[in-house]
Amino acid sequence: MSRIPSSQDRPLSRPFDHLDRFGSQVAVLDEDGKMLTYEQLLMRADKIGAQLKGRCLVMIVCRNDPDCLAGYIGLSRAGAAIMLVHHSLPLEQRQSIIDAFQPHLVYAQDDTSSEYALTPTGHAADFPIHEDLCLLLTTSGSTGSRSFVRLSYDNVTSNALSIIDYLGITSIDRAIMTMPMSYTYGLSIIHSHLLAGASLITNEASLVSPVFWKALKELEATSFGGVPFIYEILLKLRFGRMDLPHLKTLTQAGGKLSDDVARKMIDICKDKGMRFVTMYGQTEATARMSYLAWEKAEEKAGSIGTAIPGGNLWLADDQGHPVQAPEIPGELVYEGPNVSLGYAESWKDLSRGDDNQGQLFTGDIASRDVDGYFTIVGRKKRFLKIVGHRINLDETEQILKKAGHDCACGGVDNMLSVFIPAGTDPAAVKSLLIEQISLNPNSFRIVEIDQIPRLDSGKTDYQALQKLIADQ
């Protein structure tokens, strides 16, 4: 394959180049406890990577299992640029991505044998791939998106090392997978634990499955991560009553946790001697941009904390100038080596270099307190105008959720749509909208649906909700 030389003179830092130093340490366990050491994992990985004939683009159809993980590591070590999609992606959408990006190979399970194989797509165009390009990920795990974030080797490596630093991950840690590896948060757990010589428990089961809890207990998981929806489930499962002596660290990202759920999780973790670490990130910055240290969890509950090691956070006003005073909202801006190269809509973008130059305007509105801790207060584009007034959809959701109502908000100007799942009291939701947000009943509607649609990552699927709005 053709390559464009790197703009940097130093060697690129490939994330998996030095895993061999961990030798006989345990790298991966599946749900049944079958174990692979780092040496065994790399033998399997490099056997897959050896099938490549030069640098090329490979699509991996991801599952949380050892064979998929080995394929990802081996293909990356062999120099492939890799795009990750989830196995639940409908075939027609997968084909649409293949048509746009023209990957030369697809690594996926065979429908009949369940064995993984590298299969040519039939695309043989010799298009240039930038030497820095390591990985292509969809934003926020949205399965139908044709827009991918371009991540460099340095993006991936620097962010993994930063996460290892602030979480204190060591070779004795063992994380159980709770999110798809095609989702940036789930993938960051893989990267950070492997680069630390720690262990991963691969898992496809949901938190409501006995399979998950059996694996977590018997394989002695020390940590797991989750988006807000996962922690809402944990509380419903009465997590506080569970006896999990090996579990030491819980991490949360992927959206703002409601104040009520956050307080309950903090109290439970204090009682159990665990750490509950809130984090913030976006695919456009590889994974993580900030964290709230466990020691500050109670004092700064609701905050996303401070920038990760090696990064910097600041706020910009509407003109892009820095907001200096505390407690004044502005757009959150992140700077660091983990900021992505930019976006890709097709194979034509794979030759592009670094469009972002280490700076990301996140689109999130935040404030900074007098101690330098940041709190997300809304999304720049998650607003509606109703009778001339700006309504923050995220804030509206939080008010309703704090009152105990599961919901998701969307809509168009002058008409707010509040989606509630079966079993939620629409009259109570209506009263809150009128009394606490001062909305006229004619400016909103309450839509009852079977359940709130969610992406593979567990986040609310706002795109699906907007389609419901458009169809009505």
Coordinates of C-alpha atoms in Angstrom, one line a residue:
M1 CA 0.0 0.0 0.0
S2 CA 1.1 3.6 -0.6
R3 CA 2.0 5.6 2.4
I4 CA 2.5 9.3 3.1
P5 CA 5.5 9.9 5.3
S6 CA 5.0 11.1 8.9
S7 CA 5.5 14.7 9.6
Q8 CA 7.5 13.6 12.7
D9 CA 11.1 12.5 12.6
R10 CA 10.9 10.2 15.6
P11 CA 9.6 6.6 15.4
L12 CA 5.9 6.2 15.8
S13 CA 4.8 4.7 19.2
R14 CA 2.6 1.7 18.3
P15 CA 0.5 0.7 21.2
F16 CA 1.2 -3.1 21.2
D17 CA 4.8 -3.2 20.2
H18 CA 6.2 -4.0 23.6
L19 CA 3.6 -6.5 25.0
D20 CA 6.1 -9.3 24.8
R21 CA 7.9 -8.0 27.9
F22 CA 5.0 -9.4 30.0
G23 CA 5.7 -13.0 29.0
S24 CA 3.9 -15.5 31.2
Q25 CA 1.6 -13.0 32.9
V26 CA -2.1 -13.6 32.3
A27 CA -3.4 -11.4 29.6
V28 CA -6.9 -12.6 28.8
L29 CA -9.5 -14.9 30.3
D30 CA -12.9 -15.7 28.8
E31 CA -16.1 -16.1 30.7
D32 CA -15.3 -19.8 31.3
G33 CA -11.9 -19.0 32.8
K34 CA -9.9 -20.2 29.8
M35 CA -6.6 -18.3 30.1
L36 CA -4.1 -16.8 27.7
T37 CA -0.7 -15.5 28.8
Y38 CA 0.8 -12.5 27.0
E39 CA 3.1 -14.9 25.2
Q40 CA 0.2 -17.1 24.1
L41 CA -1.9 -14.1 23.1
L42 CA 0.9 -12.6 20.9
M43 CA 1.6 -16.0 19.2
R44 CA -2.1 -16.1 18.2
A45 CA -2.1 -12.4 17.3
D46 CA 1.0 -12.4 15.2
K47 CA -0.1 -15.5 13.3
I48 CA -3.1 -13.4 12.2
G49 CA -1.0 -10.4 11.4
A50 CA 1.4 -12.4 9.3
Q51 CA -1.4 -12.8 6.7
L52 CA -1.1 -9.2 5.7
K53 CA 1.0 -8.2 2.7
G54 CA 1.9 -4.7 3.5
R55 CA 0.0 -1.8 5.0
C56 CA -3.7 -1.8 4.3
L57 CA -7.1 -0.9 5.8
V58 CA -8.9 -3.7 7.7
M59 CA -12.4 -3.7 9.1
I60 CA -12.8 -5.7 12.3
V61 CA -16.4 -6.8 13.2
C62 CA -16.0 -6.8 17.0
R63 CA -17.1 -9.1 19.7
N64 CA -15.8 -9.1 23.2
D65 CA -13.9 -12.4 22.9
P66 CA -10.2 -13.5 22.9
D67 CA -10.1 -14.3 19.2
C68 CA -11.3 -10.8 18.2
L69 CA -8.9 -9.2 20.7
A70 CA -6.0 -11.3 19.2
G71 CA -7.0 -10.2 15.7
Y72 CA -7.0 -6.6 16.7
I73 CA -3.6 -6.8 18.4
G74 CA -2.0 -8.8 15.6
L75 CA -3.3 -6.7 12.7
S76 CA -2.2 -3.5 14.5
R77 CA 1.2 -4.9 15.2
A78 CA 1.5 -5.9 11.5
G79 CA 0.9 -2.3 10.5
A80 CA -2.7 -2.3 9.4
A81 CA -4.9 0.8 9.8
I82 CA -8.0 -0.7 11.5
M83 CA -11.6 0.4 11.6
L84 CA -13.8 -1.2 14.3
V85 CA -17.6 -1.8 14.0
H86 CA -19.9 -3.7 16.3
H87 CA -21.2 -7.2 15.3
S88 CA -24.8 -6.0 15.7
L89 CA -24.4 -3.5 12.8
P90 CA -26.9 -4.5 10.1
L91 CA -25.3 -6.0 7.0
E92 CA -26.6 -3.2 4.8
Q93 CA -25.0 -0.6 7.0
R94 CA -21.8 -2.6 7.1
Q95 CA -21.8 -2.8 3.4
S96 CA -22.4 1.0 3.1
I97 CA -19.2 1.6 5.2
I98 CA -17.2 -0.9 3.1
D99 CA -18.3 0.9 -0.1
A100 CA -17.3 4.3 1.4
F101 CA -13.9 3.3 2.9
Q102 CA -13.0 0.3 0.7
P103 CA -11.1 -1.7 3.3
H104 CA -9.1 -4.4 1.7
L105 CA -10.0 -7.0 4.3
V106 CA -12.6 -7.8 6.9
Y107 CA -11.8 -9.7 10.1
A108 CA -15.0 -11.3 11.4
Q109 CA -16.6 -14.5 12.7
D110 CA -17.8 -16.9 10.0
D111 CA -21.6 -17.3 10.1
T112 CA -21.4 -21.1 10.1
S113 CA -18.2 -22.1 12.0
S114 CA -18.0 -19.1 14.4
E115 CA -14.3 -19.1 13.6
Y116 CA -12.6 -15.8 12.8
A117 CA -11.2 -15.2 9.3
L118 CA -9.7 -12.5 7.2
T119 CA -11.8 -12.1 4.1
P120 CA -11.0 -9.9 1.1
T121 CA -13.7 -7.3 0.2
G122 CA -12.9 -7.2 -3.5
H123 CA -11.6 -3.6 -3.2
A124 CA -8.0 -3.4 -4.4
A125 CA -7.5 0.3 -4.9
D126 CA -4.0 1.5 -4.0
F127 CA -5.1 4.6 -2.1
P128 CA -2.6 6.3 0.3
I129 CA -2.9 5.8 4.1
H130 CA -1.2 8.3 6.3
E131 CA 1.7 6.7 8.2
D132 CA 0.4 8.0 11.6
L133 CA -3.1 6.5 11.1
C134 CA -3.7 3.7 13.6
L135 CA -7.5 3.4 14.1
L136 CA -10.9 4.5 12.9
L137 CA -13.8 4.7 15.4
T138 CA -17.3 5.9 15.1
T139 CA -18.3 8.7 17.4
S140 CA -20.1 7.7 20.6
G141 CA -20.5 4.2 19.4
S142 CA -23.3 5.2 17.0
T143 CA -23.7 2.1 14.8
G144 CA -25.2 3.8 11.8
S145 CA -22.7 6.6 11.4
R146 CA -20.5 6.8 8.3
S147 CA -18.3 9.4 10.0
F148 CA -15.2 7.9 11.7
V149 CA -12.6 9.6 13.9
R150 CA -9.0 9.2 12.8
L151 CA -6.7 8.2 15.6
S152 CA -3.0 8.1 15.5
Y153 CA -0.6 5.7 17.1
D154 CA 0.5 8.5 19.5
N155 CA -3.1 9.3 20.3
V156 CA -3.8 5.7 21.4
T157 CA -0.5 5.2 23.3
S158 CA -0.4 8.5 25.1
N159 CA -4.0 8.2 26.3
A160 CA -3.5 4.7 27.5
L161 CA -0.4 5.7 29.5
S162 CA -2.2 8.7 31.0
I163 CA -5.1 6.4 32.1
I164 CA -2.6 4.0 33.7
D165 CA -1.1 6.9 35.5
Y166 CA -4.2 8.5 37.1
L167 CA -5.9 5.2 37.9
G168 CA -2.7 3.5 39.1
I169 CA -3.3 0.4 37.0
T170 CA -0.7 -2.4 37.6
S171 CA -0.1 -5.9 36.5
I172 CA -2.2 -7.3 39.4
D173 CA -5.4 -5.6 38.1
R174 CA -8.1 -7.5 36.2
A175 CA -10.9 -5.7 34.3
I176 CA -14.1 -7.3 33.1
M177 CA -15.4 -6.0 29.9
T178 CA -18.9 -4.4 30.2
M179 CA -18.9 -2.4 26.9
P180 CA -18.1 -3.2 23.2
M181 CA -14.5 -2.9 22.2
S182 CA -15.8 -0.9 19.2
Y183 CA -16.8 1.8 21.6
T184 CA -14.0 4.2 22.6
Y185 CA -14.6 3.8 26.4
G186 CA -14.6 0.0 26.2
L187 CA -11.5 0.1 24.0
S188 CA -9.6 2.4 26.3
I189 CA -10.0 -0.2 29.1
I190 CA -8.4 -2.7 26.8
H191 CA -5.5 -0.4 25.8
S192 CA -4.7 0.8 29.3
H193 CA -4.8 -2.7 30.9
L194 CA -2.7 -4.4 28.2
L195 CA -0.1 -1.7 28.2
A196 CA 0.1 -2.0 32.0
G197 CA 0.6 -5.8 31.8
A198 CA -2.8 -6.3 33.6
S199 CA -5.5 -8.9 32.7
L200 CA -8.8 -8.6 30.8
I201 CA -11.9 -10.8 31.2
T202 CA -13.7 -10.8 27.9
N203 CA -17.5 -10.8 28.2
E204 CA -20.5 -10.4 26.0
A205 CA -23.1 -10.9 28.7
S206 CA -25.1 -8.0 30.0
L207 CA -25.2 -6.9 33.7
V208 CA -28.6 -8.6 34.1
S209 CA -27.2 -12.0 33.1
P210 CA -26.0 -14.5 35.7
V211 CA -23.1 -15.3 33.3
F212 CA -21.7 -11.8 33.9
W213 CA -21.8 -12.0 37.7
K214 CA -20.4 -15.6 37.7
A215 CA -17.4 -14.5 35.7
L216 CA -16.9 -11.4 37.8
K217 CA -16.8 -13.3 41.0
E218 CA -15.1 -16.5 40.1
L219 CA -12.4 -14.8 37.9
E220 CA -11.8 -12.2 40.6
A221 CA -12.3 -9.0 38.6
T222 CA -10.8 -6.0 40.3
S223 CA -12.5 -3.3 38.2
F224 CA -15.1 -2.5 35.6
G225 CA -16.4 0.6 33.8
G226 CA -19.7 1.8 32.7
V227 CA -21.9 4.6 31.2
P228 CA -24.7 6.0 33.4
F229 CA -27.2 3.4 32.2
I230 CA -25.0 0.7 33.6
Y231 CA -24.9 2.3 37.1
E232 CA -28.7 2.8 37.0
I233 CA -29.0 -1.0 36.4
L234 CA -26.5 -1.7 39.2
L235 CA -28.7 0.1 41.7
K236 CA -31.8 -1.8 40.6
L237 CA -29.8 -5.0 41.1
R238 CA -29.1 -3.9 44.7
F239 CA -25.3 -3.7 44.1
G240 CA -24.8 -2.5 47.6
R241 CA -25.8 -5.8 49.0
M242 CA -23.4 -7.9 46.8
D243 CA -20.4 -9.6 48.3
L244 CA -17.6 -8.8 45.8
P245 CA -14.3 -8.8 47.8
H246 CA -12.0 -8.6 44.8
L247 CA -13.7 -5.6 43.1
K248 CA -11.8 -2.5 44.0
T249 CA -12.4 0.2 41.3
L250 CA -15.4 1.3 39.3
T251 CA -15.1 3.9 36.6
Q252 CA -17.9 6.0 35.0
A253 CA -17.9 8.0 31.8
G254 CA -20.1 8.3 28.6
G255 CA -22.4 11.0 29.9
K256 CA -23.4 12.8 33.1
L257 CA -24.5 10.6 35.9
S258 CA -27.6 11.9 37.7
D259 CA -26.8 13.4 41.1
D260 CA -28.9 10.8 42.9
V261 CA -27.2 7.8 41.3
A262 CA -23.8 9.4 41.8
R263 CA -24.4 9.9 45.5
K264 CA -25.7 6.4 46.0
M265 CA -22.7 4.9 44.2
I266 CA -20.2 7.0 46.2
D267 CA -21.9 5.9 49.4
I268 CA -21.8 2.2 48.4
C269 CA -18.2 2.3 47.3
K270 CA -17.2 4.0 50.6
D271 CA -18.9 1.3 52.5
K272 CA -17.2 -1.5 50.4
G273 CA -13.8 0.1 50.4
M274 CA -13.9 0.6 46.6
R275 CA -13.0 3.6 44.4
F276 CA -15.6 5.2 42.2
V277 CA -13.9 7.4 39.6
T278 CA -15.9 9.7 37.3
M279 CA -14.3 10.5 34.0
Y280 CA -15.0 12.4 30.9
G281 CA -14.0 11.8 27.3
Q282 CA -14.9 11.8 23.6
T283 CA -13.9 9.6 20.7
E284 CA -12.3 12.8 19.2
A285 CA -9.8 12.7 22.1
T286 CA -9.2 9.0 21.9
A287 CA -11.1 8.3 25.1
R288 CA -10.4 10.2 28.3
M289 CA -9.9 14.0 28.8
S290 CA -10.6 14.4 32.5
Y291 CA -11.1 12.4 35.8
L292 CA -12.3 13.1 39.3
A293 CA -10.0 11.5 41.8
W294 CA -11.8 9.2 44.2
E295 CA -10.6 11.3 47.2
K296 CA -12.6 14.2 45.8
A297 CA -15.7 12.2 44.7
E298 CA -17.9 13.2 47.6
E299 CA -16.7 16.9 47.8
K300 CA -16.9 17.4 44.1
A301 CA -19.8 15.1 43.2
G302 CA -21.2 16.0 39.8
S303 CA -17.9 17.3 38.5
I304 CA -15.8 15.7 35.7
G305 CA -12.7 16.8 37.7
T306 CA -9.5 18.0 36.1
A307 CA -7.5 17.3 33.0
I308 CA -5.8 13.9 32.7
P309 CA -2.0 13.9 33.0
G310 CA -0.5 15.5 29.9
G311 CA -3.7 17.4 29.0
N312 CA -5.1 20.8 29.6
L313 CA -8.8 22.0 29.9
W314 CA -10.1 25.5 29.5
L315 CA -13.4 27.3 28.7
A316 CA -14.1 29.5 25.6
D317 CA -16.8 32.2 25.3
D318 CA -18.9 32.7 22.2
Q319 CA -16.0 34.5 20.5
G320 CA -13.5 31.7 21.3
H321 CA -11.7 33.8 24.0
P322 CA -10.8 32.1 27.4
V323 CA -13.3 32.4 30.2
Q324 CA -11.2 33.5 33.2
A325 CA -13.7 33.9 36.0
P326 CA -15.0 30.9 37.9
E327 CA -18.6 29.7 37.7
I328 CA -19.1 31.3 34.2
P329 CA -20.2 28.7 31.6
G330 CA -18.3 28.3 28.3
E331 CA -17.5 25.7 25.7
L332 CA -15.1 23.1 27.1
V333 CA -11.8 23.0 25.2
Y334 CA -9.2 20.2 25.6
E335 CA -5.6 20.2 24.5
G336 CA -3.3 17.2 24.6
P337 CA -1.5 14.5 22.6
N338 CA -4.6 12.3 22.5
V339 CA -6.6 14.7 20.4
S340 CA -7.5 12.9 17.2
L341 CA -6.2 13.7 13.7
G342 CA -9.7 14.6 12.6
Y343 CA -12.6 12.9 10.8
A344 CA -13.0 10.6 7.8
E345 CA -16.0 10.2 5.6
S346 CA -14.4 7.9 3.0
W347 CA -11.1 6.3 1.9
K348 CA -10.2 9.7 0.4
D349 CA -9.7 11.1 3.9
L350 CA -7.2 8.4 5.0
S351 CA -4.2 10.3 3.6
R352 CA -5.0 13.4 5.7
G353 CA -2.6 14.5 8.4
D354 CA -3.4 16.2 11.7
D355 CA -6.3 18.6 11.2
N356 CA -6.8 19.3 14.9
Q357 CA -3.2 20.0 16.0
G358 CA -3.8 18.8 19.5
Q359 CA -6.8 21.0 20.3
L360 CA -10.5 20.0 20.5
F361 CA -13.5 22.2 21.0
T362 CA -15.8 19.6 22.6
G363 CA -19.2 21.1 22.0
D364 CA -20.0 20.7 25.7
I365 CA -20.8 23.6 27.9
A366 CA -19.1 23.5 31.3
S367 CA -18.2 25.7 34.2
R368 CA -15.1 25.8 36.4
D369 CA -15.2 26.3 40.2
V370 CA -12.7 28.2 42.3
D371 CA -10.6 25.1 42.8
G372 CA -10.3 24.4 39.1
Y373 CA -12.8 21.5 38.8
F374 CA -15.0 21.4 35.8
T375 CA -18.7 20.5 35.6
I376 CA -20.7 19.8 32.4
V377 CA -23.9 21.9 32.4
G378 CA -25.1 21.1 28.9
R379 CA -24.4 20.4 25.2
K380 CA -23.8 23.3 22.9
K381 CA -26.3 21.9 20.3
R382 CA -28.7 20.3 22.8
F383 CA -30.9 23.3 23.0
L384 CA -34.4 24.2 21.8
K385 CA -35.9 27.6 21.6
I386 CA -39.4 27.8 23.0
V387 CA -41.2 31.1 22.8
G388 CA -37.8 32.8 22.5
H389 CA -36.3 31.1 25.5
R390 CA -33.4 28.6 25.3
I391 CA -34.3 25.2 26.8
N392 CA -31.3 23.0 27.8
L393 CA -32.4 19.4 26.9
D394 CA -29.7 17.8 29.1
E395 CA -30.7 19.9 32.1
T396 CA -34.3 19.1 31.6
E397 CA -33.5 15.4 31.5
Q398 CA -31.5 15.7 34.8
I399 CA -34.4 17.5 36.5
L400 CA -36.8 14.7 35.6
K401 CA -34.4 11.9 36.4
K402 CA -33.6 13.5 39.8
A403 CA -37.3 13.2 40.5
G404 CA -37.1 9.5 39.7
H405 CA -38.5 9.6 36.1
D406 CA -36.5 7.7 33.4
C407 CA -36.8 9.8 30.2
A408 CA -35.0 11.2 27.2
C409 CA -35.6 14.7 25.7
G410 CA -35.6 15.8 22.1
G411 CA -37.7 17.9 19.8
V412 CA -37.7 20.9 17.6
D413 CA -38.0 24.7 18.3
N414 CA -41.2 25.5 20.1
M415 CA -42.1 21.9 20.8
L416 CA -40.2 19.8 23.4
S417 CA -40.7 16.0 23.2
V418 CA -40.2 14.1 26.4
F419 CA -40.0 10.3 25.9
I420 CA -40.9 8.1 28.8
P421 CA -40.9 4.3 29.0
A422 CA -43.9 2.2 29.9
G423 CA -44.6 2.4 33.6
T424 CA -43.7 6.1 34.1
D425 CA -46.4 8.4 35.3
P426 CA -47.0 11.0 32.5
A427 CA -49.0 13.3 34.9
A428 CA -46.1 13.5 37.3
V429 CA -43.7 14.4 34.4
K430 CA -46.1 17.0 33.1
S431 CA -46.3 18.6 36.5
L432 CA -42.6 18.9 36.8
L433 CA -42.2 20.4 33.4
I434 CA -44.8 23.1 34.3
E435 CA -43.7 23.8 37.9
Q436 CA -39.9 23.5 37.8
I437 CA -39.1 24.5 34.2
S438 CA -42.0 26.9 33.8
L439 CA -43.1 25.4 30.4
N440 CA -46.5 26.1 29.0
P441 CA -48.4 22.8 28.4
N442 CA -48.8 23.7 24.7
S443 CA -45.0 23.8 24.3
F444 CA -44.2 20.2 25.1
R445 CA -45.6 16.7 24.6
I446 CA -45.0 13.5 26.5
V447 CA -44.5 10.5 24.3
E448 CA -44.9 7.0 25.9
I449 CA -42.7 4.3 24.3
D450 CA -41.9 0.7 25.3
Q451 CA -38.4 1.6 26.3
I452 CA -35.7 4.3 25.8
P453 CA -33.7 3.3 22.7
R454 CA -30.0 2.8 23.4
L455 CA -26.8 2.4 21.5
D456 CA -24.5 -0.6 21.9
S457 CA -22.5 1.6 24.4
G458 CA -25.6 2.0 26.6
K459 CA -26.0 5.7 25.8
T460 CA -29.4 7.1 24.8
D461 CA -29.9 6.8 21.0
Y462 CA -31.0 10.4 20.3
Q463 CA -30.9 9.9 16.6
A464 CA -33.6 7.2 16.8
L465 CA -35.7 9.5 19.0
Q466 CA -35.3 12.4 16.5
K467 CA -36.5 10.0 13.8
L468 CA -39.6 9.2 15.8
I469 CA -40.2 12.9 16.1
A470 CA -39.8 13.4 12.4
D471 CA -42.2 10.6 11.6
Q472 CA -45.0 11.9 13.8

